[in-house]
Amino acid sequence: MTQAAPVIAFDLDGTLVDSLEDIVASFRHAFEELGLPSPDEPSVRQLVGRPLDEMYGTFVPKGRVAALSAAYRRHYPRNFTRRTRIFPGVLEVLGALRTRGYRLAVATSKRTAMAEALVAAVGLAPHVDHVQGTDEFAHKPAPDVVLRAGEALAGRVAWMVGDTVGDILAGRAAGAATYGVTWGTHDEETLAAARPDVLEPNLDRLLELTRID
């Protein structure tokens, strides 16, 4: 029986794409739309990657969360590529990994439909094999989205690459090696506390670690 190709799973926002400004802008817009005081940008930024309802629940009583989440989901799809761009070097890294025989998955806390729309809009779709969002199952740091990404590609997830503590914990719980990248949501000190196997300012070292001789 042919052995399935190993899978490398990547978080999306803050890992493959520089999207924080658009996410934070839509998150704060929801407060403005509902006539509520908006939290400052640094406070929101630290929460990116967590479920949307949980993010809003940090700032308002539970009864306000649903309306804020709905306002975000109206605004974000209309504005999600205003500033969002693929990080420099990402396409080259993905191309090299595919050449080496790895299968590539996105494993994100976004809903799958929204994640697929973003991947397509920024031009990532031809460079990954599967987009796995988080739909009606446990969010990171639970391993579910990582495991499902591997199952979709019929392979074991060898590496989970992400920019948040949740990514690192989810990858470890899924049995994958973990690679933290510091150009996204969480800074180096915050990520280091989660003890990723590798911590770098970009994806370049991933190519060294996945070289097949």
mmCIF file of C-alpha atoms in Angstrom, residues 5-6 17 24 32 35 37-38 44 47 66 82 104 106 113 116 135 147 150 152-153 159-160 182 186 189:
data_model
loop_
_atom_site.group_PDB
_atom_site.id
_atom_site.type_symbol
_atom_site.label_atom_id
_atom_site.label_comp_id
_atom_site.label_asym_id
_atom_site.label_seq_id
_atom_site.Cartn_x
_atom_site.Cartn_y
_atom_site.Cartn_z
ATOM 1 C CA ALA A 5 2.064 11.958 1.748
ATOM 2 C CA PRO A 6 2.761 13.906 4.957
ATOM 3 C CA VAL A 17 -1.744 36.271 5.057
ATOM 4 C CA VAL A 24 -9.596 44.404 13.557
ATOM 5 C CA GLU A 32 -19.771 51.559 15.881
ATOM 6 C CA GLY A 35 -23.588 52.575 18.843
ATOM 7 C CA PRO A 37 -17.852 52.167 22.592
ATOM 8 C CA SER A 38 -15.199 50.400 20.534
ATOM 9 C CA VAL A 44 -8.585 43.354 19.846
ATOM 10 C CA LEU A 47 -7.748 38.076 20.724
ATOM 11 C CA ALA A 66 -24.875 37.836 18.895
ATOM 12 C CA ARG A 82 -8.785 46.041 1.601
ATOM 13 C CA LEU A 104 -0.618 21.474 2.255
ATOM 14 C CA VAL A 106 -5.085 25.537 5.798
ATOM 15 C CA ALA A 113 -16.793 29.167 3.568
ATOM 16 C CA GLU A 116 -12.181 29.507 1.213
ATOM 17 C CA ASP A 135 -17.556 24.581 11.642
ATOM 18 C CA LEU A 147 -6.871 16.551 12.729
ATOM 19 C CA GLY A 150 -5.114 15.726 7.941
ATOM 20 C CA ALA A 152 -9.246 15.416 4.465
ATOM 21 C CA LEU A 153 -5.891 14.781 2.805
ATOM 22 C CA TRP A 159 3.794 20.170 11.132
ATOM 23 C CA MET A 160 1.327 22.752 12.364
ATOM 24 C CA THR A 182 6.255 35.916 14.893
ATOM 25 C CA HIS A 186 1.271 37.070 18.978
ATOM 26 C CA GLU A 189 7.598 36.351 24.011
#
